[in-house]
GROMACS .gro file of C-alpha atoms in nm:
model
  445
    1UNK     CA    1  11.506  14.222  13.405
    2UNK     CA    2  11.154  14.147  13.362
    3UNK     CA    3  10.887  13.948  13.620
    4UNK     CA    4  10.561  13.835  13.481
    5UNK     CA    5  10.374  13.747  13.809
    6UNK     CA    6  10.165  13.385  13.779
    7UNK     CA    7   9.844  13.453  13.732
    8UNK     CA    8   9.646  13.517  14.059
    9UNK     CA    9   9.341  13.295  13.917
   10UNK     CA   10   9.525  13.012  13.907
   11UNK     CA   11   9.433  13.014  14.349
   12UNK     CA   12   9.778  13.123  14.454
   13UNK     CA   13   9.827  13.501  14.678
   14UNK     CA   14   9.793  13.808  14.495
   15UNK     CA   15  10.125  13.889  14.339
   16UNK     CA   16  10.108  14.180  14.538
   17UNK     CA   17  10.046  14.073  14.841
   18UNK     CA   18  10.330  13.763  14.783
   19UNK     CA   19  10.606  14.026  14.721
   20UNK     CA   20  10.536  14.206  15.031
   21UNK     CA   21  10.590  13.912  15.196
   22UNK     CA   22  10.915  13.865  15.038
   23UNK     CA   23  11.017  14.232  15.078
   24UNK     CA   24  10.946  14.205  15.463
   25UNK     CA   25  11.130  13.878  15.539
   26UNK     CA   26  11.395  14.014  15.333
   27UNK     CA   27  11.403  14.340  15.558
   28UNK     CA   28  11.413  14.086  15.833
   29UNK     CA   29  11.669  13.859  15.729
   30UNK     CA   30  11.908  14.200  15.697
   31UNK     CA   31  11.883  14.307  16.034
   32UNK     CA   32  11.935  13.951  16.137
   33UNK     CA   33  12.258  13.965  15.884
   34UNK     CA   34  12.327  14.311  16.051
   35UNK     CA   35  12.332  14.155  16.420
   36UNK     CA   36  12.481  13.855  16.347
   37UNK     CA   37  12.813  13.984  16.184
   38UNK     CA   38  12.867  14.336  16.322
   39UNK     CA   39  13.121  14.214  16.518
   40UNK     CA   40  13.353  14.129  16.242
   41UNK     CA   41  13.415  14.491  16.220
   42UNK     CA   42  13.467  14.562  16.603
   43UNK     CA   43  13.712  14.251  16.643
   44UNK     CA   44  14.014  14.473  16.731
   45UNK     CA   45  13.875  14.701  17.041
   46UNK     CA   46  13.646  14.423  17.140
   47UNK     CA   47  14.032  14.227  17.189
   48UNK     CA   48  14.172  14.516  17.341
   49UNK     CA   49  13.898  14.570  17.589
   50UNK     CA   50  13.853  14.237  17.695
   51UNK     CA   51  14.148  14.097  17.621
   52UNK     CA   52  14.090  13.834  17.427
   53UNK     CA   53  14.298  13.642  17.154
   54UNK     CA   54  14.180  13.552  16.811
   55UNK     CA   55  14.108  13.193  16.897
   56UNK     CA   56  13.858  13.338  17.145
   57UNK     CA   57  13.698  13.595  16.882
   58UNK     CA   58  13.654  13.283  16.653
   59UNK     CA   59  13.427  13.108  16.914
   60UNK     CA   60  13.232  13.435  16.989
   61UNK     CA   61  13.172  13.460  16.593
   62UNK     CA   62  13.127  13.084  16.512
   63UNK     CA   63  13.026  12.780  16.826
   64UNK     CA   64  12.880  13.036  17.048
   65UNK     CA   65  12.641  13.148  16.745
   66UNK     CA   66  12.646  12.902  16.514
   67UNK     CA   67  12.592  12.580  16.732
   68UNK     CA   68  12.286  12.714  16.895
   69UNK     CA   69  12.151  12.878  16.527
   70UNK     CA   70  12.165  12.524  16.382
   71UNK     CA   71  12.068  12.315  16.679
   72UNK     CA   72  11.737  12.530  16.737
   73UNK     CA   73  11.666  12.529  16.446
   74UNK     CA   74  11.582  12.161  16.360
   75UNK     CA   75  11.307  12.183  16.651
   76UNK     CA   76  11.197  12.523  16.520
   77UNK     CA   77  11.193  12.402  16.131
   78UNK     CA   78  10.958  12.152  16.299
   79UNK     CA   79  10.738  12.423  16.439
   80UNK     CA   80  10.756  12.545  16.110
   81UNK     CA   81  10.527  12.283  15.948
   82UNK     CA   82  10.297  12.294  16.172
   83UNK     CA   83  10.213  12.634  16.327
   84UNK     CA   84  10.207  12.984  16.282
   85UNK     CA   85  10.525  13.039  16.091
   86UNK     CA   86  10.447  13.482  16.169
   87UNK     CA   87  10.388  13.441  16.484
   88UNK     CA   88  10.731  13.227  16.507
   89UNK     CA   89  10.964  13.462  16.328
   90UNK     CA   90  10.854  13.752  16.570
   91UNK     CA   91  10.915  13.596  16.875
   92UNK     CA   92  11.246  13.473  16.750
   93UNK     CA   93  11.309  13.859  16.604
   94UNK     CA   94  11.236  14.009  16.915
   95UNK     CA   95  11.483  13.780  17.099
   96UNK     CA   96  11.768  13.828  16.863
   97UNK     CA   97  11.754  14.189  16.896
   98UNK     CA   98  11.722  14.230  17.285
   99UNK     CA   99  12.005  13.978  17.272
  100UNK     CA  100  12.218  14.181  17.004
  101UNK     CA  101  12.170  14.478  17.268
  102UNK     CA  102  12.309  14.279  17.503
  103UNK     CA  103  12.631  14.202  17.337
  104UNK     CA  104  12.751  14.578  17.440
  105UNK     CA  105  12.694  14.517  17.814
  106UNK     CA  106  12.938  14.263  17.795
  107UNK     CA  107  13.210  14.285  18.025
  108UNK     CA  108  13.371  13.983  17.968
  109UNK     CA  109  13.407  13.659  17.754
  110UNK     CA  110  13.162  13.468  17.897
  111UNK     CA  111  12.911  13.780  17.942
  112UNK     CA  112  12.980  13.812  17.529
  113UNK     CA  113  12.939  13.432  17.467
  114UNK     CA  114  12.628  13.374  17.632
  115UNK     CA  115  12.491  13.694  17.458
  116UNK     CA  116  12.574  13.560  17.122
  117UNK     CA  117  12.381  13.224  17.210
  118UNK     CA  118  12.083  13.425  17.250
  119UNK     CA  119  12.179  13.580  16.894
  120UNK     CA  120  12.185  13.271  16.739
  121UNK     CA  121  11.859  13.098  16.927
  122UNK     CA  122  11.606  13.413  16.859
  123UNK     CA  123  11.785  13.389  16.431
  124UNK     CA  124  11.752  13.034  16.419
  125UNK     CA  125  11.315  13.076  16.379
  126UNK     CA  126  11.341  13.295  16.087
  127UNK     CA  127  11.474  13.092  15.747
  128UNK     CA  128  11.311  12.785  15.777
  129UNK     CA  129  10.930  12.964  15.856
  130UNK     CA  130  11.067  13.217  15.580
  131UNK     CA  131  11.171  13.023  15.269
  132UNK     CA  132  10.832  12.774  15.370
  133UNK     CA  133  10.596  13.109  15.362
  134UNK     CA  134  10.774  13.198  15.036
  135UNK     CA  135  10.706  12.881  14.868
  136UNK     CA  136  10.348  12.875  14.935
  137UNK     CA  137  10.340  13.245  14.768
  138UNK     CA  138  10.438  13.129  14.443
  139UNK     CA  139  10.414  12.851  14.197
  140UNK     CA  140  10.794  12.650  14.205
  141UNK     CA  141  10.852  12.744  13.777
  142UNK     CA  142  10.813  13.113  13.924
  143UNK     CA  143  10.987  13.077  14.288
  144UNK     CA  144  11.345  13.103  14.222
  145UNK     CA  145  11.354  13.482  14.211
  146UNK     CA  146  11.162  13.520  14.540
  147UNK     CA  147  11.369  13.290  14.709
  148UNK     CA  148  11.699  13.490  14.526
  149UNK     CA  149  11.571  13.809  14.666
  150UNK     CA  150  11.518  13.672  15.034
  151UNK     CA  151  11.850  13.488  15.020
  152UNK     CA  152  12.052  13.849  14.915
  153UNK     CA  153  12.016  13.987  15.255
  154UNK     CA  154  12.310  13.756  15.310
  155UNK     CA  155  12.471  14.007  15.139
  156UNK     CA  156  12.281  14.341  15.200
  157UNK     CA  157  12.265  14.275  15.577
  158UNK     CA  158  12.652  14.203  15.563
  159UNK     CA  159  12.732  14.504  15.364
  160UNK     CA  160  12.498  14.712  15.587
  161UNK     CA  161  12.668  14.567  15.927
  162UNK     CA  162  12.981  14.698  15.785
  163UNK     CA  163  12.871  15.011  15.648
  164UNK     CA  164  12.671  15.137  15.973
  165UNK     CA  165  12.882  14.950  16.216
  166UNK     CA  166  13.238  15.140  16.049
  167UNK     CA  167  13.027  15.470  16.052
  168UNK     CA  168  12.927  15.447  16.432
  169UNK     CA  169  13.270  15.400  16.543
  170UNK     CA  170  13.418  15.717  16.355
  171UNK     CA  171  13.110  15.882  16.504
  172UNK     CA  172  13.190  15.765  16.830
  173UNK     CA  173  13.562  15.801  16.847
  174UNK     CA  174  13.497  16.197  16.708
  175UNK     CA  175  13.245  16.199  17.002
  176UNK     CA  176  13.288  16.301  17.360
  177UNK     CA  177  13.283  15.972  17.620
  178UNK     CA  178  12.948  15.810  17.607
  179UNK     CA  179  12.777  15.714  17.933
  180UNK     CA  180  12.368  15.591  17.937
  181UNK     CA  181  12.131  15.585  18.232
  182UNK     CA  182  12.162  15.315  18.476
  183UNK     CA  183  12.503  15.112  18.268
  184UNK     CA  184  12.706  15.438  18.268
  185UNK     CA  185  13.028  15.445  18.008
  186UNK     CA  186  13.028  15.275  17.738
  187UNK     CA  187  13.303  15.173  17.506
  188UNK     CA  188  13.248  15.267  17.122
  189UNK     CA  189  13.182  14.879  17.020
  190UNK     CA  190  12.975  14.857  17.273
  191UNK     CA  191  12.775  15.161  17.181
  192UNK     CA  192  12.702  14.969  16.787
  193UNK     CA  193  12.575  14.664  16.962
  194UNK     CA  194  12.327  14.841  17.172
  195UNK     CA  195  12.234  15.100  16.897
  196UNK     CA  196  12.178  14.764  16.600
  197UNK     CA  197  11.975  14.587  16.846
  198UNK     CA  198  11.755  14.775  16.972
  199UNK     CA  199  11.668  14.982  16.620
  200UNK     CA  200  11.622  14.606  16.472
  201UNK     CA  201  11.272  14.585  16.710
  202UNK     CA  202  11.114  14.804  16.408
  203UNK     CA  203  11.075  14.500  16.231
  204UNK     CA  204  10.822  14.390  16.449
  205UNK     CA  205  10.545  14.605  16.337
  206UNK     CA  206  10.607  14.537  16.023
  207UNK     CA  207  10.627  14.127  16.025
  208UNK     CA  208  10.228  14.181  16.171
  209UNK     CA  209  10.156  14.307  15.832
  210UNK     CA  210  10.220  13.990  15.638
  211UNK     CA  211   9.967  13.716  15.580
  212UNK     CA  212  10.028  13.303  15.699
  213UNK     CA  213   9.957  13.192  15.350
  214UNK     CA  214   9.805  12.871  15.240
  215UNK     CA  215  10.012  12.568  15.281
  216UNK     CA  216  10.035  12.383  14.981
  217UNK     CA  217  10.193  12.031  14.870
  218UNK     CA  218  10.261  11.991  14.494
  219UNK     CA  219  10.300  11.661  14.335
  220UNK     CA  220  10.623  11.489  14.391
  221UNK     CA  221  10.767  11.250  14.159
  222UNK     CA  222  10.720  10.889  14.145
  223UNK     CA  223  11.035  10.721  14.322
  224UNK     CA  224  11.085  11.016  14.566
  225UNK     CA  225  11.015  10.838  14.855
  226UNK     CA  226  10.670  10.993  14.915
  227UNK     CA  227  10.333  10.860  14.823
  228UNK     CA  228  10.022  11.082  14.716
  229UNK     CA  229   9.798  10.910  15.015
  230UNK     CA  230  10.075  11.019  15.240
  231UNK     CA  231   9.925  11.364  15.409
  232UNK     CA  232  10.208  11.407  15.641
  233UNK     CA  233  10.525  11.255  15.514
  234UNK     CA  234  10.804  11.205  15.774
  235UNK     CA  235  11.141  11.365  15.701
  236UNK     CA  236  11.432  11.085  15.759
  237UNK     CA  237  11.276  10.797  15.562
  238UNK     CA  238  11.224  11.067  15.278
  239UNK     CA  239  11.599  11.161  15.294
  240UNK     CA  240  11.714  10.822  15.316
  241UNK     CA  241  11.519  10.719  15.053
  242UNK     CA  242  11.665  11.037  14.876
  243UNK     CA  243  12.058  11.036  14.994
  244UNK     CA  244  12.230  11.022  14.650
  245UNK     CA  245  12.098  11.394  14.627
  246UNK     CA  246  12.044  11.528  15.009
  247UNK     CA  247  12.357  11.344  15.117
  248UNK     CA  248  12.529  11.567  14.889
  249UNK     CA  249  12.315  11.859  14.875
  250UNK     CA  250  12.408  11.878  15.240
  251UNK     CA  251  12.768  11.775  15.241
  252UNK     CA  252  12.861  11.984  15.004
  253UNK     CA  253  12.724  12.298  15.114
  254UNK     CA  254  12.836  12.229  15.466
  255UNK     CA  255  13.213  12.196  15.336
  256UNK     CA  256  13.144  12.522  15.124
  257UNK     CA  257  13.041  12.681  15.459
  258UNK     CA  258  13.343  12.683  15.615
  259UNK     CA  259  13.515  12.900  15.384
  260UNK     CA  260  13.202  13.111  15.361
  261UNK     CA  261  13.249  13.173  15.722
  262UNK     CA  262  13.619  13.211  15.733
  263UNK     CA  263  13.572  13.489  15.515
  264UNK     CA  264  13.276  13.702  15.671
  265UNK     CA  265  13.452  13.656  16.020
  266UNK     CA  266  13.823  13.771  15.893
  267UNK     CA  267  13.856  13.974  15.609
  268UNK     CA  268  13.711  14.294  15.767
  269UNK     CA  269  14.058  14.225  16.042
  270UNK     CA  270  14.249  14.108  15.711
  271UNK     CA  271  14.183  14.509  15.569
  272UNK     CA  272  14.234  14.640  15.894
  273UNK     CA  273  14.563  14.493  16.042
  274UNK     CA  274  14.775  14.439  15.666
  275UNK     CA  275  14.669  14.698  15.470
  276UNK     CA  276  14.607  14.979  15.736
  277UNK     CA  277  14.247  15.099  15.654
  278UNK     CA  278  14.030  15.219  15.969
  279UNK     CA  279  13.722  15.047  16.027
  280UNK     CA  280  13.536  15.358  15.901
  281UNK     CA  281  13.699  15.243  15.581
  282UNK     CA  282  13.700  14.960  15.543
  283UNK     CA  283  13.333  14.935  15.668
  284UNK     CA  284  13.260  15.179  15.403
  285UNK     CA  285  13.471  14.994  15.106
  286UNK     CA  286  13.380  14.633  15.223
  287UNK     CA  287  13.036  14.683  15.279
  288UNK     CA  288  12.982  14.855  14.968
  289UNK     CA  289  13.075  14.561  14.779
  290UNK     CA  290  12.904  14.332  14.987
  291UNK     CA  291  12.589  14.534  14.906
  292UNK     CA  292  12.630  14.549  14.521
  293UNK     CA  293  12.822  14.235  14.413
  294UNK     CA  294  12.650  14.006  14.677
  295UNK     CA  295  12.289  14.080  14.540
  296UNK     CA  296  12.377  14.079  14.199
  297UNK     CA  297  12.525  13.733  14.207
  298UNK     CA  298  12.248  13.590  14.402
  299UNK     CA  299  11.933  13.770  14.254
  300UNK     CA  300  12.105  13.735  13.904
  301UNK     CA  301  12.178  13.353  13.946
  302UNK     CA  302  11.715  13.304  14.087
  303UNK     CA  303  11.686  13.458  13.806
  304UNK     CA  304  11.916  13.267  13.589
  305UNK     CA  305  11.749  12.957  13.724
  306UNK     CA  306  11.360  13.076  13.673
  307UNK     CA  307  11.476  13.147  13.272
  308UNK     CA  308  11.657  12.814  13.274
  309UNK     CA  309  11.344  12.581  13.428
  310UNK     CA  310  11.112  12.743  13.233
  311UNK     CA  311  11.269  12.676  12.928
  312UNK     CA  312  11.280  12.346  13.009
  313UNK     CA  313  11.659  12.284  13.182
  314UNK     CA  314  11.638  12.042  13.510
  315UNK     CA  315  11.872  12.044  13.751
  316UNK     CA  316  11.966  12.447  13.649
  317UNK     CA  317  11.958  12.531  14.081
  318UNK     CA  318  12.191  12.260  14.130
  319UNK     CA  319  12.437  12.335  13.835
  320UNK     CA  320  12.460  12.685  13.935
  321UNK     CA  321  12.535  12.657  14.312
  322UNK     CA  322  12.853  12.414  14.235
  323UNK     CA  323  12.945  12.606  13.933
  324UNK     CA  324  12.969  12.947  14.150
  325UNK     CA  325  13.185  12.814  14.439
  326UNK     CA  326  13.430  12.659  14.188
  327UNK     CA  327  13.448  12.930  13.956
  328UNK     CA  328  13.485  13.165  14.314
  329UNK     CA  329  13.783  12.969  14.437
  330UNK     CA  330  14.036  13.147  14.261
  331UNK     CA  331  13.971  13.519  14.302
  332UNK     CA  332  13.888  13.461  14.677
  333UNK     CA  333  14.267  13.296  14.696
  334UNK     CA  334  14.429  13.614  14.520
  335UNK     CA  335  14.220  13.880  14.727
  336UNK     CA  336  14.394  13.668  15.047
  337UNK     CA  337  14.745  13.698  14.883
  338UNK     CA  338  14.687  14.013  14.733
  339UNK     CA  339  14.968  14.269  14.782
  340UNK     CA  340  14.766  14.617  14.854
  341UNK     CA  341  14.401  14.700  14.949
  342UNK     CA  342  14.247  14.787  14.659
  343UNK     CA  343  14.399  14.477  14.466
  344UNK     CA  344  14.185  14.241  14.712
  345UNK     CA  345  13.883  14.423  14.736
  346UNK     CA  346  13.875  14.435  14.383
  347UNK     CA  347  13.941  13.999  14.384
  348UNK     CA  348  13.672  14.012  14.658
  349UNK     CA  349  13.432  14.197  14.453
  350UNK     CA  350  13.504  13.938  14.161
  351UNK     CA  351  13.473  13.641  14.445
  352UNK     CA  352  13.123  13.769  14.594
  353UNK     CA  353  12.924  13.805  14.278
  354UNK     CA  354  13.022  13.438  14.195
  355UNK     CA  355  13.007  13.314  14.537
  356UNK     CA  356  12.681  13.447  14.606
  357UNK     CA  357  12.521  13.311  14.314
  358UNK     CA  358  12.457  13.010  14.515
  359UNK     CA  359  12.301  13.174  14.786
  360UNK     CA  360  11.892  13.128  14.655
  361UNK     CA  361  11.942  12.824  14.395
  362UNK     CA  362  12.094  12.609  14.681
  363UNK     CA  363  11.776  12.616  14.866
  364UNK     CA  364  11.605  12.690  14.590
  365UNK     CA  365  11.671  12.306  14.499
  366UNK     CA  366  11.563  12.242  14.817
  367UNK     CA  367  11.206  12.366  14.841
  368UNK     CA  368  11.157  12.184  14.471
  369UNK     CA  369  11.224  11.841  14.585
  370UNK     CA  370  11.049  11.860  14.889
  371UNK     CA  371  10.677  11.831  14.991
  372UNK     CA  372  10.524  12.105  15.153
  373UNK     CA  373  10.502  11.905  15.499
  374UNK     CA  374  10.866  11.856  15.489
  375UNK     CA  375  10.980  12.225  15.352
  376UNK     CA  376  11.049  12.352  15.691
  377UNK     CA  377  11.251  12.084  15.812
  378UNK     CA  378  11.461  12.086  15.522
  379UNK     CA  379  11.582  12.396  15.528
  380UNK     CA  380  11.643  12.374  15.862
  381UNK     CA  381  11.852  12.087  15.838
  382UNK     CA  382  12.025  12.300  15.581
  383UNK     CA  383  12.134  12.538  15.790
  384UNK     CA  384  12.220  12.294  16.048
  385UNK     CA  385  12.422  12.095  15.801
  386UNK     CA  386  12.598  12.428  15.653
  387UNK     CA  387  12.608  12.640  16.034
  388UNK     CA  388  12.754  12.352  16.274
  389UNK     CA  389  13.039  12.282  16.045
  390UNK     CA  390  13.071  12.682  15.863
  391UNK     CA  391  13.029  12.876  16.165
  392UNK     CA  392  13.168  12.648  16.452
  393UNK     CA  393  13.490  12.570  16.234
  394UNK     CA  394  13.536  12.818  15.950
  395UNK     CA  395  13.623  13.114  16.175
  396UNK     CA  396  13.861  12.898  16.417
  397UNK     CA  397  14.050  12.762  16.106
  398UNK     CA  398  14.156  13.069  16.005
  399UNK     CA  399  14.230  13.215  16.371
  400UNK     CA  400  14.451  12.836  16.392
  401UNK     CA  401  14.647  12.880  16.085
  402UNK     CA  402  14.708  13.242  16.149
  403UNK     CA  403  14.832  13.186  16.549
  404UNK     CA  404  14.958  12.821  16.545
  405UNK     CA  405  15.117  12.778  16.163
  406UNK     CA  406  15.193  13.173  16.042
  407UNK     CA  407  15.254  13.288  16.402
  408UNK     CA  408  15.208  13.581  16.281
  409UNK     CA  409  14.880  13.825  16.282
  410UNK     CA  410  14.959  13.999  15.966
  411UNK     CA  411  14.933  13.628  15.817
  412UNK     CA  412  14.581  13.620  15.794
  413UNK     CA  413  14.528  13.708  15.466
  414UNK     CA  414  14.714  13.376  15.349
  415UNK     CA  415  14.486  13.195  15.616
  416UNK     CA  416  14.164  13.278  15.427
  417UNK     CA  417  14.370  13.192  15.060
  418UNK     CA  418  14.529  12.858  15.191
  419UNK     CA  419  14.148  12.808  15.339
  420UNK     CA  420  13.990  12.979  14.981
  421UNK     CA  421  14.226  12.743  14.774
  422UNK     CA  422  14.147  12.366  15.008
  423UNK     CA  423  13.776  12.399  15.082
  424UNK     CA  424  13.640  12.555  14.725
  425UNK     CA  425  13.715  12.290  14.455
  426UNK     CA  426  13.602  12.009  14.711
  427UNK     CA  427  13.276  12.192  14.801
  428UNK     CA  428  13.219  12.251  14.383
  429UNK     CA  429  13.262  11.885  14.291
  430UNK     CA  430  13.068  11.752  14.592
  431UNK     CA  431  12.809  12.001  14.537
  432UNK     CA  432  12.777  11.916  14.098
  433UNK     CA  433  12.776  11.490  14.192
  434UNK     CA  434  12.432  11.537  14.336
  435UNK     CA  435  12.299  11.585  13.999
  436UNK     CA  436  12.164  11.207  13.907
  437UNK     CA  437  12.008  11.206  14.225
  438UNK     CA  438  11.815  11.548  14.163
  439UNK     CA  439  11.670  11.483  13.855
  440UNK     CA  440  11.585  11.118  13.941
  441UNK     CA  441  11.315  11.280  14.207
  442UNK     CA  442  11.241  11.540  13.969
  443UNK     CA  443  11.172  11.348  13.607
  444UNK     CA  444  10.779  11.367  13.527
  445UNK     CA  445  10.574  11.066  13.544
   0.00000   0.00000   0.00000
């Protein structure tokens, strides 16, 4: 693979100084991954301990999260377009991870939810300043492989919650009882909260090291709802003026969501409880191919994209985020059904690099449609239209179908294929009609 950076005479940041950037957010947007869904690994002694059921684990992981990630972060998308989007993500950082910390004092389910709402609050400032700092760092021909790299962390900070998180509880369950100043014992998932969270405040330092960059507003096409005397367009008449594409942009990805949730919150517990590995294992297995295939199908697909626009394709972010969750709907529903461990992982592994190929393009489409003023917002309503549906239902759709139609726990791997083989096709073809609408606000004059 081979990056020719634009040239930095043409006014935009030094290519050097525009892929720090990217690789900093990126380190960010892992440890937010890594706090977010370490506890998809620690469902079973987080049950026994508190004795909760699955129904209750799927609120922890989705509505007490996700609601408060995608309502904050309209208002903080806002904030995004108009102050200092640094100075934003490090206040939310430095919230997510005291909060993250907090999640192992927990003594209970309400202790536990209202820890996770601090999660997703402090989270909910990072993507939208993010992606809108990464776009004014590059020209849009050249942006879909920054954007690809930022959006991997999906995957690395999944892989990496399941890697560290499996390897601290064999560590701790080898260890003697561990008891800290002032809170005393500690339970072993308790002990991976506290040790995530806090070691996630290095990021700090290292967010003060990027630049705010120059915000810029390219031309947008005639018909797009915006007007070139318009300094400071206003987001709903530009998305009603625009629904063909964002009404589809959005639905789609917010029906894709579900099953994107449903996954990350179950199929560590899937490995687990039918096909007997540890959580040292399959942390170790899991995570692994979260970290290879997950950044391969996203980085490969920006790049894909760039190669595509530059020769000349439109609508190449588009075609690739529907084409990936179609073509992902089948392996994901064998991995659910599959008969043995390795048999799944190995459908899984198949699943993610296709899956995650829509990871960067999605937004990628996104950021190219939109004027700079607006950038912000729209990705935040992206993640509110993908969270509040993905995370509040996605999880609790697979804990119903496993408790109220299997009635059985083993069942869960048929939750996630029944789920794998209802929500991908409709996401796909929702996802592909927005086509006419993208390219109308993208033809040249």
């Amino acid at each position: 693979m081979t990056f020719t950076p634009a040239p930095h005479s043409a006014g935009w940041p030094h290519p050097a100084r525009a892929w720090w950037a990217v690789a900093v957010l990126t380190f960010a947007y892992i440890v937010s991954f890594i706090d977010r869904t370490a506890m998809s690994l620690l469902i079973e002694p987080i049950k026994a301990d508190l004795n909760l059921s699955d129904v209750q684990i799927a609120l922890l992981q989705g509505a007490a999260f996700g609601v408060f990630y995608t309502v904050m972060g309209l208002p903080l998308g806002w904030l995004a377009d108009r102050k200092n989007r640094i100075r934003l993500i490090m206040v939310g950082a430095t919230l997510w991870c005291l909060a993250t910390a907090l999640c192992g004092l927990a003594r209970n389910f309400a202790q536990m939810f209202l820890a996770r709402i601090g999660v997703g609050v402090g989270e909910a400032a990072l993507s939208p300043s993010a992606l809108s700092i990464i776009s004014d760092n590059f020209p849009k021909e050249r942006r879909g492989l920054p954007i690809a790299v930022y959006s991997m962390a999906v995957s690395l900070g999944t892989g990496l919650a399941l890697v560290i998180g499996g390897g601290v509880i064999q560590m701790v369950n080898a260890a003697p009882p561990i008891s800290l100043p002032v809170i005393g014992a500690v339970a072993g998932w308790q002990a991976v909260f506290i040790v995530i969270g806090l070691g996630g405040l290095t990021l700090i330092p290292l967010l003060a090291t990027v630049r705010e960059p120059a915000r810029r507003n390219e031309d947008i096409a005639p018909g797009a709802g915006v007007s070139a005397e318009i300094e400071k367009p206003r987001l709903w008449p530009f998305l009603l003026a625009n629904r063909d594409f964002f009404g589809r942009h959005y639905g789609g990805l917010a029906v894709c969501s579900l099953l994107i949730a449903g996954v990350l919150s179950w199929a560590p517990a899937y490995f687990i409880r039918v096909h007997g590995w540890s959580a040292g294992e399959t942390g170790l297995r899991y995570g692994l191919m979260f970290m290879i295939c997950g950044p391969l199908g996203t980085v490969g697909a920006g790049y894909l994209s760039g190669v595509l626009a530059r020769r000349g394709v439109r609508g190449a972010a588009l075609m690739i985020t529907g084409g990936g969750v179609l073509l992902a709907t089948l392996p994901l529903a064998l991995a659910g059904f599959a008969v043995d461990g390795w048999t799944a992982l190995t459908w899984f592994s198949l699943a993610m690099v296709l899956f995650a190929a829509p990871g960067g393009v999605a937004v990628q489409a996104l950021q190219e449609v939109c004027p700079n003023a607006l950038r912000g917002q729209a990705a935040a309503l992206y993640f509110f239209a993908a969270n509040m549906i993905g995370m509040t239902f996605g999880p609790l759709i697979v804990a119903t179908l496993t408790e109220q139609v299997f009635s059985d726990p083993m069942a869960i791997g048929k939750s996630l294929g029944v789920l794998a083989i209802v929500i991908g096709p409709v996401s796909g073809l929702i996802l592909l009609s927005g086509y006419r609408g993208y390219r109308r606000m993208t033809e040249a004059k």
